[in-house]
mmCIF file of C-alpha atoms in Angstrom:
data_model
loop_
_atom_site.group_PDB
_atom_site.id
_atom_site.type_symbol
_atom_site.label_atom_id
_atom_site.label_comp_id
_atom_site.label_asym_id
_atom_site.label_seq_id
_atom_site.Cartn_x
_atom_site.Cartn_y
_atom_site.Cartn_z
ATOM 1 C CA UNK A 1 -1.468 7.179 26.777
ATOM 2 C CA UNK A 2 -1.364 10.303 24.669
ATOM 3 C CA UNK A 3 -0.097 9.761 21.164
ATOM 4 C CA UNK A 4 2.712 12.195 20.314
ATOM 5 C CA UNK A 5 3.509 11.394 16.672
ATOM 6 C CA UNK A 6 1.701 14.306 15.072
ATOM 7 C CA UNK A 7 2.183 18.065 15.245
ATOM 8 C CA UNK A 8 -0.080 20.961 14.333
ATOM 9 C CA UNK A 9 0.738 20.844 10.606
ATOM 10 C CA UNK A 10 -0.221 17.188 10.445
ATOM 11 C CA UNK A 11 -3.585 17.872 12.075
ATOM 12 C CA UNK A 12 -4.278 20.645 9.564
ATOM 13 C CA UNK A 13 -3.461 18.174 6.807
ATOM 14 C CA UNK A 14 -5.837 15.694 8.464
ATOM 15 C CA UNK A 15 -8.627 18.220 8.005
ATOM 16 C CA UNK A 16 -7.814 18.357 4.286
ATOM 17 C CA UNK A 17 -7.896 14.559 4.003
ATOM 18 C CA UNK A 18 -11.168 14.390 5.945
ATOM 19 C CA UNK A 19 -12.760 16.996 3.694
ATOM 20 C CA UNK A 20 -11.635 15.060 0.616
ATOM 21 C CA UNK A 21 -13.180 11.886 2.041
ATOM 22 C CA UNK A 22 -16.513 13.585 2.644
ATOM 23 C CA UNK A 23 -16.684 15.579 -0.584
ATOM 24 C CA UNK A 24 -15.097 13.335 -3.193
ATOM 25 C CA UNK A 25 -15.254 9.758 -1.902
ATOM 26 C CA UNK A 26 -18.190 9.070 0.405
ATOM 27 C CA UNK A 27 -20.935 9.785 -2.162
ATOM 28 C CA UNK A 28 -19.423 7.374 -4.692
ATOM 29 C CA UNK A 29 -17.291 4.797 -2.926
ATOM 30 C CA UNK A 30 -19.938 2.060 -2.625
ATOM 31 C CA UNK A 31 -20.451 2.231 -6.393
ATOM 32 C CA UNK A 32 -16.725 2.014 -7.075
ATOM 33 C CA UNK A 33 -16.400 -0.946 -4.734
ATOM 34 C CA UNK A 34 -19.230 -2.739 -6.548
ATOM 35 C CA UNK A 35 -17.656 -1.985 -9.936
ATOM 36 C CA UNK A 36 -14.133 -2.917 -8.715
ATOM 37 C CA UNK A 37 -12.722 0.277 -10.178
ATOM 38 C CA UNK A 38 -12.313 3.980 -9.464
ATOM 39 C CA UNK A 39 -12.717 6.661 -12.147
ATOM 40 C CA UNK A 40 -9.936 8.943 -13.317
ATOM 41 C CA UNK A 41 -11.877 11.881 -11.905
ATOM 42 C CA UNK A 42 -11.066 10.611 -8.400
ATOM 43 C CA UNK A 43 -7.351 10.742 -9.183
ATOM 44 C CA UNK A 44 -7.466 14.221 -10.676
ATOM 45 C CA UNK A 45 -9.520 15.462 -7.707
ATOM 46 C CA UNK A 46 -6.865 14.041 -5.377
ATOM 47 C CA UNK A 47 -4.204 15.802 -7.425
ATOM 48 C CA UNK A 48 -6.044 19.095 -7.180
ATOM 49 C CA UNK A 49 -6.312 18.621 -3.409
ATOM 50 C CA UNK A 50 -2.561 18.017 -3.142
ATOM 51 C CA UNK A 51 -2.915 14.444 -1.897
ATOM 52 C CA UNK A 52 -0.834 12.674 -4.554
ATOM 53 C CA UNK A 53 2.924 12.339 -4.647
ATOM 54 C CA UNK A 54 3.570 14.344 -1.497
ATOM 55 C CA UNK A 55 7.322 13.805 -1.850
ATOM 56 C CA UNK A 56 7.474 15.040 -5.453
ATOM 57 C CA UNK A 57 9.591 18.239 -5.566
ATOM 58 C CA UNK A 58 7.808 21.491 -6.260
ATOM 59 C CA UNK A 59 9.655 21.885 -9.557
ATOM 60 C CA UNK A 60 7.773 18.828 -10.823
ATOM 61 C CA UNK A 61 4.373 19.885 -9.481
ATOM 62 C CA UNK A 62 4.496 18.289 -6.036
ATOM 63 C CA UNK A 63 4.738 19.590 -2.493
ATOM 64 C CA UNK A 64 8.231 18.350 -1.676
ATOM 65 C CA UNK A 65 7.130 16.792 1.625
ATOM 66 C CA UNK A 66 9.480 14.077 2.825
ATOM 67 C CA UNK A 67 7.886 13.716 6.285
ATOM 68 C CA UNK A 68 6.152 10.324 6.293
ATOM 69 C CA UNK A 69 3.769 11.446 9.017
ATOM 70 C CA UNK A 70 1.683 13.171 6.363
ATOM 71 C CA UNK A 71 1.259 9.870 4.494
ATOM 72 C CA UNK A 72 0.334 8.265 7.821
ATOM 73 C CA UNK A 73 -2.414 10.835 8.333
ATOM 74 C CA UNK A 74 -3.839 10.067 4.879
ATOM 75 C CA UNK A 75 -3.928 6.329 5.515
ATOM 76 C CA UNK A 76 -5.615 6.769 8.872
ATOM 77 C CA UNK A 77 -8.313 8.990 7.437
ATOM 78 C CA UNK A 78 -9.036 6.819 4.390
ATOM 79 C CA UNK A 79 -9.231 3.670 6.523
ATOM 80 C CA UNK A 80 -11.381 5.294 9.199
ATOM 81 C CA UNK A 81 -13.825 6.408 6.500
ATOM 82 C CA UNK A 82 -13.936 2.899 5.015
ATOM 83 C CA UNK A 83 -12.282 3.998 1.759
ATOM 84 C CA UNK A 84 -9.808 1.141 1.816
ATOM 85 C CA UNK A 85 -9.417 0.850 -1.950
ATOM 86 C CA UNK A 86 -8.307 4.469 -2.210
ATOM 87 C CA UNK A 87 -5.738 3.948 0.523
ATOM 88 C CA UNK A 88 -4.327 0.946 -1.354
ATOM 89 C CA UNK A 89 -4.317 2.641 -4.774
ATOM 90 C CA UNK A 90 -2.501 5.707 -3.433
ATOM 91 C CA UNK A 91 -0.005 3.487 -1.603
ATOM 92 C CA UNK A 92 0.896 1.742 -4.856
ATOM 93 C CA UNK A 93 1.359 5.087 -6.590
ATOM 94 C CA UNK A 94 3.272 6.872 -3.811
ATOM 95 C CA UNK A 95 5.147 4.166 -1.893
ATOM 96 C CA UNK A 96 5.951 1.539 -4.528
ATOM 97 C CA UNK A 97 6.510 3.602 -7.706
ATOM 98 C CA UNK A 98 7.482 7.115 -6.712
ATOM 99 C CA UNK A 99 10.572 6.234 -4.592
ATOM 100 C CA UNK A 100 12.277 4.580 -7.579
ATOM 101 C CA UNK A 101 11.831 7.671 -9.718
ATOM 102 C CA UNK A 102 12.862 10.110 -6.998
ATOM 103 C CA UNK A 103 15.926 8.199 -5.853
ATOM 104 C CA UNK A 104 17.298 6.800 -9.110
ATOM 105 C CA UNK A 105 15.591 8.508 -12.027
ATOM 106 C CA UNK A 106 17.364 10.965 -14.321
ATOM 107 C CA UNK A 107 16.158 14.571 -14.543
ATOM 108 C CA UNK A 108 14.709 13.729 -17.954
ATOM 109 C CA UNK A 109 12.761 10.772 -16.571
ATOM 110 C CA UNK A 110 11.477 12.817 -13.620
ATOM 111 C CA UNK A 111 10.326 15.635 -15.879
ATOM 112 C CA UNK A 112 8.467 13.138 -18.050
ATOM 113 C CA UNK A 113 6.549 11.269 -15.329
ATOM 114 C CA UNK A 114 6.399 13.183 -12.053
ATOM 115 C CA UNK A 115 4.104 16.107 -13.012
ATOM 116 C CA UNK A 116 1.405 13.688 -14.173
ATOM 117 C CA UNK A 117 1.793 11.571 -11.054
ATOM 118 C CA UNK A 118 1.279 14.689 -8.937
ATOM 119 C CA UNK A 119 -1.832 15.973 -10.715
ATOM 120 C CA UNK A 120 -3.490 12.573 -11.194
ATOM 121 C CA UNK A 121 -3.310 12.522 -14.979
ATOM 122 C CA UNK A 122 -0.883 9.575 -14.788
ATOM 123 C CA UNK A 123 -1.810 6.576 -12.619
ATOM 124 C CA UNK A 124 0.985 4.118 -11.962
ATOM 125 C CA UNK A 125 1.535 0.556 -10.809
ATOM 126 C CA UNK A 126 4.512 -1.518 -9.690
ATOM 127 C CA UNK A 127 5.062 -4.680 -11.748
ATOM 128 C CA UNK A 128 7.577 -6.891 -9.980
ATOM 129 C CA UNK A 129 5.671 -10.105 -9.209
ATOM 130 C CA UNK A 130 5.212 -12.840 -11.823
ATOM 131 C CA UNK A 131 3.250 -16.090 -11.931
ATOM 132 C CA UNK A 132 5.334 -18.803 -10.323
ATOM 133 C CA UNK A 133 7.979 -16.691 -8.593
ATOM 134 C CA UNK A 134 6.149 -14.496 -6.066
ATOM 135 C CA UNK A 135 8.672 -12.885 -3.727
ATOM 136 C CA UNK A 136 11.587 -14.718 -5.385
ATOM 137 C CA UNK A 137 12.545 -11.922 -7.746
ATOM 138 C CA UNK A 138 15.581 -13.803 -9.072
ATOM 139 C CA UNK A 139 13.036 -16.035 -10.755
ATOM 140 C CA UNK A 140 11.602 -13.165 -12.827
ATOM 141 C CA UNK A 141 11.483 -14.070 -16.525
ATOM 142 C CA UNK A 142 10.265 -10.824 -18.089
ATOM 143 C CA UNK A 143 13.102 -9.647 -20.310
ATOM 144 C CA UNK A 144 14.268 -6.419 -21.878
ATOM 145 C CA UNK A 145 16.349 -6.557 -25.052
ATOM 146 C CA UNK A 146 18.165 -3.624 -26.620
ATOM 147 C CA UNK A 147 16.913 -2.333 -29.952
ATOM 148 C CA UNK A 148 18.984 0.669 -30.954
ATOM 149 C CA UNK A 149 18.551 3.333 -28.302
ATOM 150 C CA UNK A 150 15.365 1.643 -27.033
ATOM 151 C CA UNK A 151 14.470 -1.522 -25.168
ATOM 152 C CA UNK A 152 11.872 -4.145 -26.068
ATOM 153 C CA UNK A 153 10.141 -5.546 -22.972
ATOM 154 C CA UNK A 154 8.409 -8.935 -23.119
ATOM 155 C CA UNK A 155 6.849 -10.911 -20.284
ATOM 156 C CA UNK A 156 3.977 -11.288 -17.842
ATOM 157 C CA UNK A 157 3.272 -9.864 -14.377
ATOM 158 C CA UNK A 158 0.523 -10.692 -11.892
ATOM 159 C CA UNK A 159 -1.252 -9.245 -8.823
ATOM 160 C CA UNK A 160 -0.639 -5.731 -10.151
ATOM 161 C CA UNK A 161 -2.648 -3.084 -8.318
ATOM 162 C CA UNK A 162 -3.862 -0.231 -10.563
ATOM 163 C CA UNK A 163 -3.139 -2.686 -13.355
ATOM 164 C CA UNK A 164 -6.354 -2.050 -15.292
ATOM 165 C CA UNK A 165 -6.651 1.709 -14.912
ATOM 166 C CA UNK A 166 -2.954 2.554 -14.763
ATOM 167 C CA UNK A 167 -1.088 4.428 -17.479
ATOM 168 C CA UNK A 168 2.409 3.188 -16.690
ATOM 169 C CA UNK A 169 4.242 0.705 -14.540
ATOM 170 C CA UNK A 170 7.643 0.245 -12.956
ATOM 171 C CA UNK A 171 8.717 -3.082 -14.468
ATOM 172 C CA UNK A 172 11.502 -5.366 -13.266
ATOM 173 C CA UNK A 173 13.005 -7.100 -16.291
ATOM 174 C CA UNK A 174 16.028 -9.244 -17.007
ATOM 175 C CA UNK A 175 18.667 -7.391 -19.008
ATOM 176 C CA UNK A 176 21.698 -9.715 -19.004
ATOM 177 C CA UNK A 177 20.341 -11.994 -21.735
ATOM 178 C CA UNK A 178 20.475 -15.017 -19.445
ATOM 179 C CA UNK A 179 17.931 -17.698 -18.644
ATOM 180 C CA UNK A 180 17.246 -19.638 -15.478
ATOM 181 C CA UNK A 181 17.705 -18.114 -12.065
ATOM 182 C CA UNK A 182 19.242 -14.654 -12.262
ATOM 183 C CA UNK A 183 22.165 -13.081 -10.433
ATOM 184 C CA UNK A 184 22.245 -9.925 -8.341
ATOM 185 C CA UNK A 185 23.018 -7.805 -11.424
ATOM 186 C CA UNK A 186 20.763 -9.597 -13.925
ATOM 187 C CA UNK A 187 17.803 -7.223 -13.656
ATOM 188 C CA UNK A 188 16.942 -3.605 -14.316
ATOM 189 C CA UNK A 189 13.971 -1.346 -13.655
ATOM 190 C CA UNK A 190 12.058 0.493 -16.390
ATOM 191 C CA UNK A 191 9.217 2.988 -16.396
ATOM 192 C CA UNK A 192 6.982 1.443 -19.043
ATOM 193 C CA UNK A 193 4.123 3.493 -20.459
ATOM 194 C CA UNK A 194 0.927 1.888 -21.723
ATOM 195 C CA UNK A 195 1.522 1.704 -25.453
ATOM 196 C CA UNK A 196 1.426 -0.926 -28.207
ATOM 197 C CA UNK A 197 2.056 -4.387 -26.754
ATOM 198 C CA UNK A 198 1.219 -3.358 -23.161
ATOM 199 C CA UNK A 199 -2.027 -5.208 -22.391
ATOM 200 C CA UNK A 200 -3.798 -5.550 -19.029
ATOM 201 C CA UNK A 201 -5.321 -8.998 -18.548
ATOM 202 C CA UNK A 202 -8.655 -9.723 -16.949
ATOM 203 C CA UNK A 203 -9.305 -7.924 -13.692
ATOM 204 C CA UNK A 204 -8.693 -10.270 -10.761
ATOM 205 C CA UNK A 205 -11.698 -10.797 -8.485
ATOM 206 C CA UNK A 206 -10.368 -10.083 -4.994
ATOM 207 C CA UNK A 207 -11.977 -10.923 -1.649
ATOM 208 C CA UNK A 208 -11.761 -7.361 -0.393
ATOM 209 C CA UNK A 209 -10.482 -3.829 -1.084
ATOM 210 C CA UNK A 210 -12.332 -4.237 -4.340
ATOM 211 C CA UNK A 211 -12.482 -0.600 -5.430
ATOM 212 C CA UNK A 212 -8.752 -0.818 -6.177
ATOM 213 C CA UNK A 213 -8.393 -2.768 -9.421
ATOM 214 C CA UNK A 214 -5.865 -5.617 -9.702
ATOM 215 C CA UNK A 215 -4.852 -7.455 -12.870
ATOM 216 C CA UNK A 216 -2.243 -9.369 -14.774
ATOM 217 C CA UNK A 217 -0.104 -7.374 -17.189
ATOM 218 C CA UNK A 218 1.219 -8.686 -20.498
ATOM 219 C CA UNK A 219 4.122 -7.124 -22.407
ATOM 220 C CA UNK A 220 4.741 -8.117 -26.016
ATOM 221 C CA UNK A 221 7.876 -6.367 -27.259
ATOM 222 C CA UNK A 222 6.790 -3.077 -25.733
ATOM 223 C CA UNK A 223 9.132 -0.357 -26.964
ATOM 224 C CA UNK A 224 10.625 1.575 -24.054
ATOM 225 C CA UNK A 225 12.856 4.610 -24.692
ATOM 226 C CA UNK A 226 16.342 4.303 -23.269
ATOM 227 C CA UNK A 227 15.664 7.358 -21.107
ATOM 228 C CA UNK A 228 13.002 5.349 -19.227
ATOM 229 C CA UNK A 229 15.592 3.008 -17.750
ATOM 230 C CA UNK A 230 15.510 3.801 -14.033
ATOM 231 C CA UNK A 231 19.024 4.385 -12.736
ATOM 232 C CA UNK A 232 21.825 2.012 -13.639
ATOM 233 C CA UNK A 233 21.655 -1.049 -15.856
ATOM 234 C CA UNK A 234 21.682 -4.217 -13.761
ATOM 235 C CA UNK A 235 20.835 -2.435 -10.501
ATOM 236 C CA UNK A 236 17.144 -3.412 -10.351
ATOM 237 C CA UNK A 237 17.348 -5.898 -7.481
ATOM 238 C CA UNK A 238 19.546 -3.564 -5.453
ATOM 239 C CA UNK A 239 17.055 -0.750 -5.903
ATOM 240 C CA UNK A 240 14.156 -2.974 -4.830
ATOM 241 C CA UNK A 241 16.068 -3.973 -1.685
ATOM 242 C CA UNK A 242 16.954 -0.361 -0.880
ATOM 243 C CA UNK A 243 13.296 0.692 -1.072
ATOM 244 C CA UNK A 244 11.981 -2.161 1.083
ATOM 245 C CA UNK A 245 11.830 -0.032 4.262
ATOM 246 C CA UNK A 246 9.281 2.391 2.799
ATOM 247 C CA UNK A 247 7.231 -0.348 1.113
ATOM 248 C CA UNK A 248 7.020 -2.361 4.342
ATOM 249 C CA UNK A 249 6.444 0.662 6.554
ATOM 250 C CA UNK A 250 3.520 1.733 4.382
ATOM 251 C CA UNK A 251 1.828 -1.625 4.957
ATOM 252 C CA UNK A 252 2.495 -1.431 8.701
ATOM 253 C CA UNK A 253 0.906 2.032 8.801
ATOM 254 C CA UNK A 254 -2.159 0.742 6.950
ATOM 255 C CA UNK A 255 -2.352 -2.290 9.251
ATOM 256 C CA UNK A 256 -2.253 -0.101 12.346
ATOM 257 C CA UNK A 257 -5.050 2.034 10.915
ATOM 258 C CA UNK A 258 -7.152 -1.056 10.134
ATOM 259 C CA UNK A 259 -6.586 -2.370 13.666
ATOM 260 C CA UNK A 260 -7.760 0.911 15.163
ATOM 261 C CA UNK A 261 -10.793 1.070 12.879
ATOM 262 C CA UNK A 262 -11.732 -2.521 13.741
ATOM 263 C CA UNK A 263 -11.617 -1.790 17.458
ATOM 264 C CA UNK A 264 -13.701 1.369 17.038
ATOM 265 C CA UNK A 265 -16.267 -0.512 14.979
ATOM 266 C CA UNK A 266 -16.535 -3.263 17.599
ATOM 267 C CA UNK A 267 -16.844 -0.782 20.468
ATOM 268 C CA UNK A 268 -19.580 1.150 18.680
ATOM 269 C CA UNK A 269 -21.498 -2.031 17.886
ATOM 270 C CA UNK A 270 -21.176 -3.339 21.437
ATOM 271 C CA UNK A 271 -22.439 -0.003 22.760
ATOM 272 C CA UNK A 272 -25.474 0.101 20.465
ATOM 273 C CA UNK A 273 -26.439 -3.582 20.286
ATOM 274 C CA UNK A 274 -28.769 -5.045 22.922
ATOM 275 C CA UNK A 275 -29.190 -8.723 23.814
ATOM 276 C CA UNK A 276 -30.982 -10.371 26.742
ATOM 277 C CA UNK A 277 -32.056 -6.981 28.072
ATOM 278 C CA UNK A 278 -28.619 -5.292 28.117
ATOM 279 C CA UNK A 279 -26.227 -3.846 25.590
ATOM 280 C CA UNK A 280 -23.253 -6.030 24.789
ATOM 281 C CA UNK A 281 -20.897 -3.905 26.879
ATOM 282 C CA UNK A 282 -22.642 -5.166 30.012
ATOM 283 C CA UNK A 283 -21.342 -8.681 29.348
ATOM 284 C CA UNK A 284 -17.976 -9.396 30.936
ATOM 285 C CA UNK A 285 -16.692 -11.410 27.982
ATOM 286 C CA UNK A 286 -17.348 -8.520 25.605
ATOM 287 C CA UNK A 287 -15.542 -6.088 27.883
ATOM 288 C CA UNK A 288 -12.590 -8.451 28.232
ATOM 289 C CA UNK A 289 -12.282 -8.869 24.463
ATOM 290 C CA UNK A 290 -12.480 -5.113 23.908
ATOM 291 C CA UNK A 291 -9.891 -4.536 26.636
ATOM 292 C CA UNK A 292 -7.485 -6.877 24.853
ATOM 293 C CA UNK A 293 -8.179 -5.242 21.502
ATOM 294 C CA UNK A 294 -7.615 -1.712 22.773
ATOM 295 C CA UNK A 295 -4.353 -2.674 24.425
ATOM 296 C CA UNK A 296 -3.073 -4.397 21.280
ATOM 297 C CA UNK A 297 -4.149 -1.448 19.112
ATOM 298 C CA UNK A 298 -2.229 1.030 21.253
ATOM 299 C CA UNK A 299 0.873 -1.164 21.441
ATOM 300 C CA UNK A 300 0.793 -1.487 17.650
ATOM 301 C CA UNK A 301 0.311 2.244 17.138
ATOM 302 C CA UNK A 302 3.248 2.987 19.403
ATOM 303 C CA UNK A 303 5.497 0.557 17.550
ATOM 304 C CA UNK A 304 4.480 1.842 14.126
ATOM 305 C CA UNK A 305 4.851 5.470 15.237
ATOM 306 C CA UNK A 306 8.454 4.744 16.299
ATOM 307 C CA UNK A 307 9.096 3.184 12.895
ATOM 308 C CA UNK A 308 7.695 6.257 11.105
ATOM 309 C CA UNK A 309 10.027 8.532 13.051
ATOM 310 C CA UNK A 310 12.969 6.214 12.389
ATOM 311 C CA UNK A 311 12.159 6.260 8.676
ATOM 312 C CA UNK A 312 12.031 10.061 8.703
ATOM 313 C CA UNK A 313 15.495 10.058 10.265
ATOM 314 C CA UNK A 314 16.841 7.608 7.668
ATOM 315 C CA UNK A 315 17.369 4.957 10.333
ATOM 316 C CA UNK A 316 14.761 2.294 9.453
ATOM 317 C CA UNK A 317 16.478 -0.618 7.741
ATOM 318 C CA UNK A 318 14.876 -3.469 5.806
ATOM 319 C CA UNK A 319 14.930 -5.900 8.760
ATOM 320 C CA UNK A 320 13.398 -3.413 11.187
ATOM 321 C CA UNK A 321 10.762 -2.644 8.549
ATOM 322 C CA UNK A 322 10.093 -6.376 8.183
ATOM 323 C CA UNK A 323 9.586 -6.611 11.944
ATOM 324 C CA UNK A 324 7.100 -3.762 12.126
ATOM 325 C CA UNK A 325 5.279 -5.013 9.009
ATOM 326 C CA UNK A 326 5.059 -8.526 10.479
ATOM 327 C CA UNK A 327 3.790 -7.326 13.844
ATOM 328 C CA UNK A 328 1.270 -4.773 12.583
ATOM 329 C CA UNK A 329 -0.212 -6.922 9.818
ATOM 330 C CA UNK A 330 -0.609 -9.971 12.070
ATOM 331 C CA UNK A 331 -2.178 -7.830 14.794
ATOM 332 C CA UNK A 332 -4.586 -6.261 12.303
ATOM 333 C CA UNK A 333 -5.630 -9.719 11.150
ATOM 334 C CA UNK A 334 -6.198 -10.954 14.706
ATOM 335 C CA UNK A 335 -7.876 -7.773 15.954
ATOM 336 C CA UNK A 336 -10.265 -7.529 13.014
ATOM 337 C CA UNK A 337 -11.195 -11.202 13.455
ATOM 338 C CA UNK A 338 -12.146 -10.769 17.111
ATOM 339 C CA UNK A 339 -13.870 -7.451 16.387
ATOM 340 C CA UNK A 340 -15.954 -9.188 13.729
ATOM 341 C CA UNK A 341 -16.914 -11.907 16.237
ATOM 342 C CA UNK A 342 -18.400 -9.275 18.535
ATOM 343 C CA UNK A 343 -20.738 -8.311 15.698
ATOM 344 C CA UNK A 344 -22.123 -11.844 15.450
ATOM 345 C CA UNK A 345 -24.028 -12.504 12.239
ATOM 346 C CA UNK A 346 -23.919 -8.853 11.229
ATOM 347 C CA UNK A 347 -20.147 -9.049 11.016
ATOM 348 C CA UNK A 348 -20.518 -11.437 8.093
ATOM 349 C CA UNK A 349 -22.571 -8.920 6.104
ATOM 350 C CA UNK A 350 -20.455 -6.973 3.649
ATOM 351 C CA UNK A 351 -22.273 -3.684 4.135
ATOM 352 C CA UNK A 352 -20.999 -3.564 7.714
ATOM 353 C CA UNK A 353 -17.643 -1.740 8.001
ATOM 354 C CA UNK A 354 -16.115 -4.503 10.116
ATOM 355 C CA UNK A 355 -16.492 -6.983 7.243
ATOM 356 C CA UNK A 356 -14.502 -4.664 4.987
ATOM 357 C CA UNK A 357 -11.854 -4.146 7.681
ATOM 358 C CA UNK A 358 -11.535 -7.909 8.136
ATOM 359 C CA UNK A 359 -11.056 -8.486 4.412
ATOM 360 C CA UNK A 360 -8.515 -5.675 4.143
ATOM 361 C CA UNK A 361 -6.548 -6.977 7.106
ATOM 362 C CA UNK A 362 -6.356 -10.408 5.522
ATOM 363 C CA UNK A 363 -4.503 -8.893 2.572
ATOM 364 C CA UNK A 364 -1.858 -7.211 4.688
ATOM 365 C CA UNK A 365 -0.131 -10.389 5.890
ATOM 366 C CA UNK A 366 0.360 -11.349 2.210
ATOM 367 C CA UNK A 367 0.827 -8.081 0.320
ATOM 368 C CA UNK A 368 4.361 -6.720 0.040
ATOM 369 C CA UNK A 369 5.891 -9.981 1.205
ATOM 370 C CA UNK A 370 4.079 -12.612 3.264
ATOM 371 C CA UNK A 371 4.510 -12.946 7.004
ATOM 372 C CA UNK A 372 6.531 -16.063 6.303
ATOM 373 C CA UNK A 373 8.938 -14.065 4.130
ATOM 374 C CA UNK A 374 9.182 -11.415 6.868
ATOM 375 C CA UNK A 375 10.045 -14.094 9.431
ATOM 376 C CA UNK A 376 12.629 -15.622 7.123
ATOM 377 C CA UNK A 377 14.265 -12.230 6.533
ATOM 378 C CA UNK A 378 14.324 -11.455 10.248
ATOM 379 C CA UNK A 379 15.526 -14.947 11.105
ATOM 380 C CA UNK A 380 18.417 -14.832 8.653
ATOM 381 C CA UNK A 381 19.611 -11.581 10.207
ATOM 382 C CA UNK A 382 19.889 -13.033 13.693
ATOM 383 C CA UNK A 383 23.464 -13.184 14.844
ATOM 384 C CA UNK A 384 24.724 -11.341 11.775
ATOM 385 C CA UNK A 385 28.071 -9.774 12.453
ATOM 386 C CA UNK A 386 28.580 -11.663 15.715
#
């Protein structure tokens, strides 16, 4: 069935993203993946191309685009080209950091951070997760203590994408002075710049999507100006909850793109590969597997496309976003696994695109809240209000 999500403007934007892939990424990406890090020049090139911070208002150097279909186009093109680390790094910057600044930040805070986020001179990360508490954010122990007009932030975060190369991070910290498990108003969000006391730990050695660096972050009485408090004091957990739809939708979009890429890779391999005198497509089992994969890919695309439109209309809530994230990420994992099987031994070789798709898909059922957390959130909502 014909896909109807995109219009002419989105396809023109797709051409821009494709050109960026060919010109700026393809010649270098294998090197970045091997080094587990992308250079700042990649970020500034993306800024020059207008691919960063699409939703940033023009007054702060952005394009003021609040149509999530443009972000969907970018993800699809980066994934199709095999530039999975770029897709992840931009997602962290645009979907996990930017919404907090746009929706809750003061004009002073926006003027300080948004222009650099748009032109690539400031790379950001989102530091919520800590060792030992995972998705349980009321267990966060990083604290912020007042010191005059400033705050002193102390604590440790883990699994932080862009953690090594980033210049600043949105940090969830406890501000009520309490210990033990926090309350709904115990935490606040800060935009913390990399300055004295802000130390990235060793880079974490991930299974896949290795071009996007991930690290622990350590904060030792990092001085944060009062103006870099995001929104209201004590509203951190509420803000995180309010931004869950975009964070989860972004992962669903990436998962749908990985599922499609995995199918395409399997179909191409089955068309080209010969065994026992025929190409693999002549074997009924191969055709049956590919038929299942194609059907699941298109069902997933249709579901995710509906979610994108709902988000654009302000109608995608956190539970609906959990549902689409759960479905798309689990389908990507399953589809990439079966697509890899079609490749046989070659599927296990990292230089083959399907191996990279498989490793990326495996992240998506964990990243941004595990599938188990999604099921728990959905399950708790059942019967609500009845």
